[in-house]
Amino acid sequence: MTAKHSFTPREIVSELDRYIIGQREAKRAVAIALRNRWRRQQVPEELRDEIAPKNIVMIGPTGVGKTEIARRLAKLSQAPFIKVEASKFTEVGYVGRDVESIIRDLTELAVGMVTEEEQRAVRNKAEDLAEERVLDALLPPTPAPTPGPHAIDEAASRESSDTREKLRKLLRLGELDDREIDVELSDDGGGPSMSIMTPQGVEEMGVQFRDLLGGMMPRRTKQRRMNVGEALEAFAQEEALGLVDQDRVRELAVERVEQNGIVFIDEIDKVATGSNSARGPDVSREGVQRDLLPIVEGSTVQTKQGPVRTDHILFIAAGAFHFAKPSDLIPELQGRFPIRVELSSLGRDDLVRILTEPQNALVRQYAALLETEDVTLEFKEDGVAAVADIAARVNERSADIGARRLHTVMEKLLDELSFDAPDLPDRASIVVDRAMVEERLVDLVEDQDLSQYIL
């Protein structure tokens, strides 16, 4: 995040408000953390490396916005972002993924981001080269005249050149887009493959071995028949990739991970070792925490793109902490998450706002989906309130899954309409009011056994 594109904490919170209802304390915490990354880049270099990121742990029930806050934050900062579940990792020596794979995956995501940016920067040149390749396919180049008095060869060459320029004009006007041609493209997939199994903790050896074998294999191509419009795009992508300096991509990707990377560790409470959390065999929960510790503290992880230091990666952990407490994490790991924010459960009024206010509000999503069938879906205020009432009631009676319950209720409400929409008369209009909601969801309202509606 450069000075030119930095956001103030107030602007960050305002942007998060467009998609997430409530949870102001959590929004303020992540906004300050993000702004501090920009501030760190402005301080003198001798002090810069001493400023550690202020990692955050979010505490709150499922469905209240923890993941969404982290995801929107990463999109806002255009930073490499990865979401992982702590319960999917195991201590080194057990079967499963080791925690260093988090940084390896994050680095690969950064490589993808930087590659796309670099390809956009050379797009114009790539399109020019793609145009020449398409013209070659439409009109193969005429061999240069042989030495000596060959007036006929020279005349044919001039005629071919004139024809090529005429084709170029037609190509740029789009008048040749539907013509089919045979093209030759690089073949990155297909063919025999090899899986390499390596002991956990030395995954990088397998990666390097695959790269070594790949460098020894000849470059494969494949013949395809496609129309000119498709060929132009395929050639442009291939040429853009060839123009990109891969060494520069690796350097920029590693730097971006080290300075701006964000790791969201969900279900951190599942690896806590509190007495209440030990419901089954304790498969090295504390071991996972101890493996996470050096990465969060700051260490060097070997990746396919080179060594990556984790000192300034921002870690955001989250968990419901129903059966464990943050204090059940090992003290060293607790100390690496100095900022703790609690997210509140969502009430009926919050659910009403979630249905209507965000840019990606559910009522807008369903209205847009049915609009594709020429069906107009209109939600009345009392209809929205009724949906929120029922979702809140189900959350109270059974497991509280927060805003995710709205998806269940809306699907149940619009199930019949979604099925029948293609068969309705053109420009049909459906009004969703309280009467319709209660009629369609009467079973859900009256049934005390709500297990079938629990996600």
GROMACS .gro file of C-alpha atoms in nm:
model
  455
    1MET     CA    1   0.000   0.000   0.000
    2THR     CA    2   0.181   0.306  -0.125
    3ALA     CA    3   0.142   0.661  -0.001
    4LYS     CA    4  -0.056   0.737  -0.313
    5HIS     CA    5  -0.309   0.463  -0.245
    6SER     CA    6  -0.317   0.462   0.135
    7PHE     CA    7  -0.643   0.481   0.329
    8THR     CA    8  -0.701   0.646   0.663
    9PRO     CA    9  -0.858   0.432   0.939
   10ARG     CA   10  -1.182   0.625   0.899
   11GLU     CA   11  -1.189   0.551   0.525
   12ILE     CA   12  -1.116   0.184   0.587
   13VAL     CA   13  -1.403   0.155   0.837
   14SER     CA   14  -1.632   0.337   0.595
   15GLU     CA   15  -1.544   0.093   0.319
   16LEU     CA   16  -1.600  -0.208   0.548
   17ASP     CA   17  -1.938  -0.060   0.647
   18ARG     CA   18  -2.053  -0.106   0.287
   19TYR     CA   19  -2.040  -0.483   0.325
   20ILE     CA   20  -2.044  -0.565   0.698
   21ILE     CA   21  -2.309  -0.460   0.949
   22GLY     CA   22  -2.204  -0.362   1.301
   23GLN     CA   23  -1.888  -0.496   1.468
   24ARG     CA   24  -1.740  -0.147   1.492
   25GLU     CA   25  -1.467  -0.244   1.740
   26ALA     CA   26  -1.331  -0.514   1.510
   27LYS     CA   27  -1.340  -0.281   1.210
   28ARG     CA   28  -1.148  -0.015   1.400
   29ALA     CA   29  -0.883  -0.267   1.508
   30VAL     CA   30  -0.814  -0.394   1.156
   31ALA     CA   31  -0.825  -0.039   1.015
   32ILE     CA   32  -0.554   0.073   1.257
   33ALA     CA   33  -0.348  -0.240   1.183
   34LEU     CA   34  -0.367  -0.173   0.810
   35ARG     CA   35  -0.280   0.195   0.848
   36ASN     CA   36   0.016   0.103   1.068
   37ARG     CA   37   0.162  -0.095   0.779
   38TRP     CA   38   0.166   0.222   0.569
   39ARG     CA   39   0.305   0.423   0.862
   40ARG     CA   40   0.586   0.172   0.904
   41GLN     CA   41   0.695   0.228   0.543
   42GLN     CA   42   0.730   0.602   0.614
   43VAL     CA   43   0.960   0.579   0.919
   44PRO     CA   44   1.343   0.587   0.889
   45GLU     CA   45   1.485   0.261   0.758
   46GLU     CA   46   1.689   0.187   1.072
   47LEU     CA   47   1.368   0.184   1.276
   48ARG     CA   48   1.144   0.019   1.016
   49ASP     CA   49   1.254  -0.338   1.078
   50GLU     CA   50   1.201  -0.297   1.452
   51ILE     CA   51   0.830  -0.223   1.418
   52ALA     CA   52   0.640  -0.550   1.438
   53PRO     CA   53   0.282  -0.589   1.312
   54LYS     CA   54   0.008  -0.580   1.576
   55ASN     CA   55  -0.156  -0.917   1.519
   56ILE     CA   56  -0.525  -0.950   1.601
   57VAL     CA   57  -0.742  -1.226   1.745
   58MET     CA   58  -1.116  -1.199   1.682
   59ILE     CA   59  -1.346  -1.371   1.928
   60GLY     CA   60  -1.707  -1.432   1.840
   61PRO     CA   61  -1.966  -1.689   1.729
   62THR     CA   62  -1.988  -1.815   1.373
   63GLY     CA   63  -2.159  -1.602   1.111
   64VAL     CA   64  -2.099  -1.259   1.267
   65GLY     CA   65  -1.848  -1.130   1.011
   66LYS     CA   66  -1.498  -1.236   1.123
   67THR     CA   67  -1.393  -1.389   0.792
   68GLU     CA   68  -1.566  -1.121   0.587
   69ILE     CA   69  -1.380  -0.844   0.769
   70ALA     CA   70  -1.043  -1.006   0.693
   71ARG     CA   71  -1.135  -1.081   0.331
   72ARG     CA   72  -1.256  -0.728   0.260
   73LEU     CA   73  -0.950  -0.586   0.432
   74ALA     CA   74  -0.720  -0.781   0.201
   75LYS     CA   75  -0.913  -0.672  -0.108
   76LEU     CA   76  -0.901  -0.311   0.008
   77SER     CA   77  -0.524  -0.319   0.059
   78GLN     CA   78  -0.461  -0.530  -0.256
   79ALA     CA   79  -0.238  -0.747  -0.042
   80PRO     CA   80  -0.165  -1.121  -0.073
   81PHE     CA   81  -0.425  -1.286   0.151
   82ILE     CA   82  -0.483  -1.645   0.253
   83LYS     CA   83  -0.744  -1.799   0.481
   84VAL     CA   84  -0.657  -2.123   0.657
   85GLU     CA   85  -0.821  -2.332   0.926
   86ALA     CA   86  -0.600  -2.413   1.220
   87SER     CA   87  -0.769  -2.750   1.265
   88LYS     CA   88  -0.641  -2.866   0.924
   89PHE     CA   89  -0.278  -2.856   1.035
   90THR     CA   90  -0.082  -3.101   1.245
   91GLU     CA   91   0.246  -3.096   1.430
   92VAL     CA   92   0.549  -3.195   1.225
   93GLY     CA   93   0.580  -3.573   1.243
   94TYR     CA   94   0.203  -3.638   1.213
   95VAL     CA   95   0.011  -3.703   0.893
   96GLY     CA   96  -0.123  -3.376   0.754
   97ARG     CA   97  -0.002  -3.037   0.636
   98ASP     CA   98   0.272  -2.853   0.820
   99VAL     CA   99   0.217  -2.488   0.906
  100GLU     CA  100   0.498  -2.361   0.682
  101SER     CA  101   0.279  -2.453   0.383
  102ILE     CA  102   0.071  -2.145   0.476
  103ILE     CA  103   0.358  -1.918   0.372
  104ARG     CA  104   0.433  -2.124   0.063
  105ASP     CA  105   0.071  -2.098  -0.051
  106LEU     CA  106   0.063  -1.726   0.027
  107THR     CA  107   0.375  -1.673  -0.183
  108GLU     CA  108   0.224  -1.856  -0.478
  109LEU     CA  109  -0.085  -1.633  -0.453
  110ALA     CA  110   0.142  -1.329  -0.458
  111VAL     CA  111   0.320  -1.463  -0.768
  112GLY     CA  112  -0.018  -1.489  -0.940
  113MET     CA  113  -0.108  -1.132  -0.843
  114VAL     CA  114   0.224  -0.987  -0.962
  115THR     CA  115   0.218  -1.191  -1.284
  116GLU     CA  116  -0.125  -1.050  -1.371
  117GLU     CA  117  -0.003  -0.696  -1.304
  118GLU     CA  118   0.310  -0.744  -1.514
  119GLN     CA  119   0.106  -0.895  -1.797
  120ARG     CA  120  -0.123  -0.593  -1.796
  121ALA     CA  121   0.183  -0.367  -1.824
  122VAL     CA  122   0.298  -0.544  -2.145
  123ARG     CA  123  -0.050  -0.605  -2.283
  124ASN     CA  124  -0.018  -0.362  -2.576
  125LYS     CA  125   0.307  -0.516  -2.698
  126ALA     CA  126   0.162  -0.866  -2.650
  127GLU     CA  127  -0.142  -0.774  -2.860
  128ASP     CA  128   0.085  -0.648  -3.141
  129LEU     CA  129   0.276  -0.977  -3.139
  130ALA     CA  130  -0.049  -1.173  -3.128
  131GLU     CA  131  -0.174  -0.980  -3.430
  132GLU     CA  132   0.136  -1.080  -3.628
  133ARG     CA  133   0.089  -1.447  -3.535
  134VAL     CA  134  -0.273  -1.441  -3.648
  135LEU     CA  135  -0.174  -1.275  -3.977
  136ASP     CA  136   0.090  -1.545  -4.024
  137ALA     CA  137  -0.183  -1.807  -3.980
  138LEU     CA  138  -0.414  -1.628  -4.223
  139LEU     CA  139  -0.143  -1.560  -4.478
  140PRO     CA  140   0.185  -1.748  -4.432
  141PRO     CA  141   0.482  -1.517  -4.499
  142THR     CA  142   0.634  -1.531  -4.849
  143PRO     CA  143   0.999  -1.645  -4.854
  144ALA     CA  144   1.252  -1.369  -4.930
  145PRO     CA  145   1.350  -1.347  -5.299
  146THR     CA  146   1.657  -1.549  -5.392
  147PRO     CA  147   1.968  -1.356  -5.506
  148GLY     CA  148   1.975  -1.253  -5.872
  149PRO     CA  149   1.727  -1.104  -6.122
  150HIS     CA  150   1.401  -1.250  -5.995
  151ALA     CA  151   1.147  -0.978  -6.074
  152ILE     CA  152   0.859  -1.226  -6.045
  153ASP     CA  153   0.958  -1.315  -5.686
  154GLU     CA  154   0.979  -0.949  -5.590
  155ALA     CA  155   0.638  -0.873  -5.742
  156ALA     CA  156   0.485  -1.169  -5.555
  157SER     CA  157   0.645  -1.047  -5.232
  158ARG     CA  158   0.502  -0.696  -5.279
  159GLU     CA  159   0.160  -0.841  -5.355
  160SER     CA  160   0.175  -1.058  -5.042
  161SER     CA  161   0.276  -0.756  -4.833
  162ASP     CA  162  -0.020  -0.554  -4.968
  163THR     CA  163  -0.257  -0.843  -4.897
  164ARG     CA  164  -0.119  -0.871  -4.542
  165GLU     CA  165  -0.187  -0.501  -4.476
  166LYS     CA  166  -0.542  -0.537  -4.608
  167LEU     CA  167  -0.595  -0.833  -4.378
  168ARG     CA  168  -0.451  -0.630  -4.088
  169LYS     CA  169  -0.712  -0.357  -4.143
  170LEU     CA  170  -0.995  -0.611  -4.158
  171LEU     CA  171  -0.855  -0.781  -3.847
  172ARG     CA  172  -0.851  -0.456  -3.650
  173LEU     CA  173  -1.207  -0.380  -3.760
  174GLY     CA  174  -1.315  -0.720  -3.623
  175GLU     CA  175  -1.442  -0.840  -3.960
  176LEU     CA  176  -1.234  -1.159  -3.945
  177ASP     CA  177  -1.326  -1.261  -3.589
  178ASP     CA  178  -1.548  -1.550  -3.698
  179ARG     CA  179  -1.306  -1.701  -3.951
  180GLU     CA  180  -1.147  -2.026  -3.830
  181ILE     CA  181  -0.772  -2.082  -3.844
  182ASP     CA  182  -0.525  -2.346  -3.728
  183VAL     CA  183  -0.298  -2.220  -3.449
  184GLU     CA  184  -0.009  -2.363  -3.250
  185LEU     CA  185  -0.010  -2.297  -2.876
  186SER     CA  186   0.217  -2.408  -2.596
  187ASP     CA  187   0.086  -2.714  -2.417
  188ASP     CA  188   0.129  -2.677  -2.040
  189GLY     CA  189  -0.109  -2.957  -1.949
  190GLY     CA  190  -0.171  -3.311  -2.060
  191GLY     CA  191   0.080  -3.583  -2.117
  192PRO     CA  192   0.230  -3.807  -1.852
  193SER     CA  193   0.261  -3.671  -1.502
  194MET     CA  194   0.460  -3.767  -1.197
  195SER     CA  195   0.367  -3.736  -0.831
  196ILE     CA  196   0.651  -3.687  -0.586
  197MET     CA  197   0.603  -3.787  -0.226
  198THR     CA  198   0.831  -3.621   0.027
  199PRO     CA  199   0.837  -3.633   0.406
  200GLN     CA  200   0.644  -3.359   0.577
  201GLY     CA  201   0.854  -3.051   0.637
  202VAL     CA  202   1.063  -3.095   0.322
  203GLU     CA  203   0.793  -3.022   0.064
  204GLU     CA  204   1.029  -2.776  -0.103
  205MET     CA  205   1.259  -3.062  -0.211
  206GLY     CA  206   0.972  -3.206  -0.412
  207VAL     CA  207   0.897  -2.868  -0.569
  208GLN     CA  208   1.261  -2.818  -0.674
  209PHE     CA  209   1.283  -3.171  -0.815
  210ARG     CA  210   0.973  -3.115  -1.029
  211ASP     CA  211   1.118  -2.786  -1.156
  212LEU     CA  212   1.446  -2.963  -1.246
  213LEU     CA  213   1.261  -3.228  -1.445
  214GLY     CA  214   1.047  -2.962  -1.610
  215GLY     CA  215   1.356  -2.774  -1.728
  216MET     CA  216   1.494  -3.091  -1.889
  217MET     CA  217   1.178  -3.166  -2.086
  218PRO     CA  218   1.134  -3.008  -2.432
  219ARG     CA  219   0.866  -2.740  -2.472
  220ARG     CA  220   0.546  -2.900  -2.599
  221THR     CA  221   0.301  -2.738  -2.840
  222LYS     CA  222  -0.041  -2.841  -2.962
  223GLN     CA  223  -0.240  -2.764  -3.274
  224ARG     CA  224  -0.587  -2.620  -3.228
  225ARG     CA  225  -0.856  -2.488  -3.459
  226MET     CA  226  -1.033  -2.176  -3.335
  227ASN     CA  227  -1.181  -1.856  -3.469
  228VAL     CA  228  -0.967  -1.547  -3.514
  229GLY     CA  229  -1.114  -1.364  -3.212
  230GLU     CA  230  -1.029  -1.652  -2.980
  231ALA     CA  231  -0.684  -1.693  -3.138
  232LEU     CA  232  -0.601  -1.325  -3.081
  233GLU     CA  233  -0.680  -1.356  -2.710
  234ALA     CA  234  -0.493  -1.688  -2.672
  235PHE     CA  235  -0.186  -1.552  -2.850
  236ALA     CA  236  -0.197  -1.227  -2.648
  237GLN     CA  237  -0.199  -1.421  -2.319
  238GLU     CA  238   0.086  -1.645  -2.432
  239GLU     CA  239   0.296  -1.353  -2.557
  240ALA     CA  240   0.229  -1.150  -2.241
  241LEU     CA  241   0.350  -1.439  -2.025
  242GLY     CA  242   0.662  -1.465  -2.240
  243LEU     CA  243   0.735  -1.093  -2.207
  244VAL     CA  244   0.714  -1.099  -1.828
  245ASP     CA  245   1.046  -1.118  -1.645
  246GLN     CA  246   0.996  -1.413  -1.411
  247ASP     CA  247   1.291  -1.318  -1.191
  248ARG     CA  248   1.134  -0.976  -1.134
  249VAL     CA  249   0.799  -1.143  -1.061
  250ARG     CA  250   0.958  -1.361  -0.794
  251GLU     CA  251   1.136  -1.068  -0.632
  252LEU     CA  252   0.824  -0.851  -0.625
  253ALA     CA  253   0.606  -1.137  -0.500
  254VAL     CA  254   0.841  -1.222  -0.213
  255GLU     CA  255   0.868  -0.854  -0.117
  256ARG     CA  256   0.490  -0.813  -0.126
  257VAL     CA  257   0.438  -1.116   0.098
  258GLU     CA  258   0.703  -1.001   0.344
  259GLN     CA  259   0.577  -0.642   0.366
  260ASN     CA  260   0.202  -0.668   0.302
  261GLY     CA  261   0.097  -1.033   0.338
  262ILE     CA  262  -0.211  -1.114   0.548
  263VAL     CA  263  -0.279  -1.458   0.697
  264PHE     CA  264  -0.623  -1.527   0.842
  265ILE     CA  265  -0.617  -1.828   1.076
  266ASP     CA  266  -0.972  -1.942   1.141
  267GLU     CA  267  -1.079  -2.187   1.412
  268ILE     CA  268  -0.777  -2.104   1.625
  269ASP     CA  269  -0.981  -2.216   1.925
  270LYS     CA  270  -0.981  -2.573   1.788
  271VAL     CA  271  -0.610  -2.608   1.868
  272ALA     CA  272  -0.644  -2.461   2.217
  273THR     CA  273  -0.584  -2.712   2.495
  274GLY     CA  274  -0.837  -2.608   2.757
  275SER     CA  275  -0.998  -2.875   2.969
  276ASN     CA  276  -1.336  -2.817   2.805
  277SER     CA  277  -1.192  -2.845   2.452
  278ALA     CA  278  -1.053  -3.196   2.493
  279ARG     CA  279  -1.354  -3.379   2.349
  280GLY     CA  280  -1.157  -3.644   2.167
  281PRO     CA  281  -0.799  -3.755   2.111
  282ASP     CA  282  -0.579  -3.446   2.150
  283VAL     CA  283  -0.386  -3.478   1.821
  284SER     CA  284  -0.094  -3.252   1.900
  285ARG     CA  285  -0.300  -2.935   1.945
  286GLU     CA  286  -0.027  -2.776   2.149
  287GLY     CA  287   0.223  -2.897   1.890
  288VAL     CA  288   0.039  -2.706   1.618
  289GLN     CA  289   0.053  -2.394   1.832
  290ARG     CA  290   0.426  -2.437   1.886
  291ASP     CA  291   0.478  -2.484   1.512
  292LEU     CA  292   0.276  -2.169   1.443
  293LEU     CA  293   0.476  -1.970   1.695
  294PRO     CA  294   0.800  -1.919   1.496
  295ILE     CA  295   0.607  -1.816   1.186
  296VAL     CA  296   0.407  -1.558   1.382
  297GLU     CA  297   0.715  -1.444   1.573
  298GLY     CA  298   0.919  -1.408   1.256
  299SER     CA  299   1.121  -1.672   1.078
  300THR     CA  300   1.242  -1.765   0.731
  301VAL     CA  301   1.040  -2.014   0.528
  302GLN     CA  302   1.189  -2.177   0.218
  303THR     CA  303   0.949  -2.155  -0.077
  304LYS     CA  304   0.963  -2.229  -0.446
  305GLN     CA  305   1.024  -1.857  -0.506
  306GLY     CA  306   1.307  -1.832  -0.253
  307PRO     CA  307   1.331  -1.764   0.122
  308VAL     CA  308   1.044  -1.560   0.271
  309ARG     CA  309   1.071  -1.382   0.604
  310THR     CA  310   0.751  -1.366   0.808
  311ASP     CA  311   0.851  -1.088   1.049
  312HIS     CA  312   0.609  -0.831   0.905
  313ILE     CA  313   0.323  -1.047   0.782
  314LEU     CA  314  -0.003  -0.953   0.954
  315PHE     CA  315  -0.172  -1.248   1.126
  316ILE     CA  316  -0.541  -1.232   1.211
  317ALA     CA  317  -0.671  -1.524   1.413
  318ALA     CA  318  -1.037  -1.595   1.481
  319GLY     CA  319  -1.244  -1.842   1.675
  320ALA     CA  320  -1.576  -1.886   1.847
  321PHE     CA  321  -1.410  -2.002   2.172
  322HIS     CA  322  -1.723  -2.186   2.285
  323PHE     CA  323  -1.534  -2.468   2.456
  324ALA     CA  324  -1.202  -2.295   2.512
  325LYS     CA  325  -1.077  -1.951   2.608
  326PRO     CA  326  -0.806  -1.738   2.449
  327SER     CA  327  -0.608  -1.797   2.768
  328ASP     CA  328  -0.602  -2.170   2.682
  329LEU     CA  329  -0.359  -2.095   2.399
  330ILE     CA  330   0.004  -2.131   2.495
  331PRO     CA  331   0.133  -1.807   2.656
  332GLU     CA  332   0.395  -1.746   2.386
  333LEU     CA  333   0.130  -1.751   2.113
  334GLN     CA  334  -0.106  -1.532   2.316
  335GLY     CA  335   0.169  -1.273   2.342
  336ARG     CA  336   0.197  -1.258   1.964
  337PHE     CA  337  -0.166  -1.148   1.928
  338PRO     CA  338  -0.171  -0.830   2.137
  339ILE     CA  339  -0.500  -0.698   1.998
  340ARG     CA  340  -0.816  -0.883   2.097
  341VAL     CA  341  -1.162  -0.783   1.979
  342GLU     CA  342  -1.492  -0.947   2.061
  343LEU     CA  343  -1.761  -0.959   1.796
  344SER     CA  344  -2.117  -0.954   1.923
  345SER     CA  345  -2.394  -1.193   1.827
  346LEU     CA  346  -2.641  -1.070   1.568
  347GLY     CA  347  -2.991  -0.976   1.678
  348ARG     CA  348  -3.308  -0.935   1.476
  349ASP     CA  349  -3.237  -0.570   1.386
  350ASP     CA  350  -2.887  -0.663   1.265
  351LEU     CA  351  -3.035  -0.932   1.040
  352VAL     CA  352  -3.277  -0.680   0.886
  353ARG     CA  353  -2.986  -0.451   0.804
  354ILE     CA  354  -2.780  -0.738   0.664
  355LEU     CA  355  -3.066  -0.830   0.432
  356THR     CA  356  -3.095  -0.482   0.285
  357GLU     CA  357  -2.801  -0.246   0.346
  358PRO     CA  358  -2.475  -0.401   0.215
  359GLN     CA  359  -2.389  -0.369  -0.153
  360ASN     CA  360  -2.408  -0.747  -0.178
  361ALA     CA  361  -2.729  -0.773   0.029
  362LEU     CA  362  -2.919  -1.101  -0.005
  363VAL     CA  363  -3.240  -0.940  -0.129
  364ARG     CA  364  -3.043  -0.777  -0.413
  365GLN     CA  365  -2.874  -1.105  -0.497
  366TYR     CA  366  -3.201  -1.297  -0.526
  367ALA     CA  367  -3.371  -1.015  -0.718
  368ALA     CA  368  -3.081  -1.012  -0.967
  369LEU     CA  369  -3.090  -1.391  -1.006
  370LEU     CA  370  -3.461  -1.395  -1.088
  371GLU     CA  371  -3.431  -1.092  -1.314
  372THR     CA  372  -3.240  -1.322  -1.551
  373GLU     CA  373  -3.570  -1.512  -1.592
  374ASP     CA  374  -3.764  -1.184  -1.653
  375VAL     CA  375  -3.917  -1.215  -1.307
  376THR     CA  376  -3.932  -0.902  -1.091
  377LEU     CA  377  -3.888  -0.977  -0.721
  378GLU     CA  378  -3.986  -0.698  -0.482
  379PHE     CA  379  -3.931  -0.723  -0.106
  380LYS     CA  380  -4.160  -0.517   0.115
  381GLU     CA  381  -4.031  -0.390   0.449
  382ASP     CA  382  -4.261  -0.618   0.645
  383GLY     CA  383  -4.144  -0.914   0.433
  384VAL     CA  384  -3.780  -0.844   0.512
  385ALA     CA  385  -3.869  -0.802   0.880
  386ALA     CA  386  -4.051  -1.136   0.876
  387VAL     CA  387  -3.749  -1.314   0.728
  388ALA     CA  388  -3.526  -1.161   0.995
  389ASP     CA  389  -3.774  -1.255   1.270
  390ILE     CA  390  -3.778  -1.620   1.163
  391ALA     CA  391  -3.398  -1.639   1.124
  392ALA     CA  392  -3.348  -1.488   1.470
  393ARG     CA  393  -3.602  -1.728   1.620
  394VAL     CA  394  -3.435  -2.034   1.466
  395ASN     CA  395  -3.096  -1.912   1.590
  396GLU     CA  396  -3.237  -1.883   1.941
  397ARG     CA  397  -3.396  -2.229   1.938
  398SER     CA  398  -3.101  -2.414   1.787
  399ALA     CA  399  -2.736  -2.344   1.710
  400ASP     CA  400  -2.669  -1.974   1.656
  401ILE     CA  401  -2.497  -1.949   1.318
  402GLY     CA  402  -2.552  -1.577   1.281
  403ALA     CA  403  -2.613  -1.429   0.936
  404ARG     CA  404  -2.561  -1.769   0.769
  405ARG     CA  405  -2.909  -1.858   0.889
  406LEU     CA  406  -3.049  -1.600   0.647
  407HIS     CA  407  -2.927  -1.807   0.352
  408THR     CA  408  -3.117  -2.110   0.484
  409VAL     CA  409  -3.439  -1.914   0.539
  410MET     CA  410  -3.421  -1.734   0.204
  411GLU     CA  411  -3.364  -2.059   0.014
  412LYS     CA  412  -3.662  -2.216   0.187
  413LEU     CA  413  -3.874  -1.908   0.116
  414LEU     CA  414  -3.791  -1.884  -0.255
  415ASP     CA  415  -3.747  -2.254  -0.332
  416GLU     CA  416  -4.076  -2.291  -0.521
  417LEU     CA  417  -4.037  -1.961  -0.703
  418SER     CA  418  -3.681  -2.044  -0.814
  419PHE     CA  419  -3.804  -2.375  -0.957
  420ASP     CA  420  -4.104  -2.227  -1.141
  421ALA     CA  421  -3.944  -1.900  -1.259
  422PRO     CA  422  -3.865  -2.017  -1.618
  423ASP     CA  423  -4.232  -2.115  -1.668
  424LEU     CA  424  -4.388  -1.790  -1.541
  425PRO     CA  425  -4.534  -1.536  -1.787
  426ASP     CA  426  -4.292  -1.274  -1.920
  427ARG     CA  427  -4.225  -0.984  -1.685
  428ALA     CA  428  -4.399  -1.159  -1.395
  429SER     CA  429  -4.385  -0.961  -1.072
  430ILE     CA  430  -4.363  -1.123  -0.729
  431VAL     CA  431  -4.409  -0.926  -0.407
  432VAL     CA  432  -4.257  -1.067  -0.089
  433ASP     CA  433  -4.448  -0.939   0.213
  434ARG     CA  434  -4.505  -1.071   0.564
  435ALA     CA  435  -4.813  -1.270   0.460
  436MET     CA  436  -4.617  -1.454   0.190
  437VAL     CA  437  -4.322  -1.521   0.422
  438GLU     CA  438  -4.541  -1.663   0.699
  439GLU     CA  439  -4.738  -1.873   0.450
  440ARG     CA  440  -4.429  -2.023   0.288
  441LEU     CA  441  -4.242  -2.074   0.616
  442VAL     CA  442  -4.528  -2.184   0.840
  443ASP     CA  443  -4.364  -2.522   0.899
  444LEU     CA  444  -4.040  -2.355   0.997
  445VAL     CA  445  -4.220  -2.122   1.238
  446GLU     CA  446  -4.427  -2.391   1.409
  447ASP     CA  447  -4.189  -2.686   1.406
  448GLN     CA  448  -4.002  -2.711   1.733
  449ASP     CA  449  -3.769  -2.973   1.584
  450LEU     CA  450  -3.556  -2.746   1.370
  451SER     CA  451  -3.276  -2.990   1.303
  452GLN     CA  452  -3.361  -3.012   0.929
  453TYR     CA  453  -3.303  -2.638   0.893
  454ILE     CA  454  -2.967  -2.629   1.066
  455LEU     CA  455  -2.676  -2.581   0.829
   0.00000   0.00000   0.00000
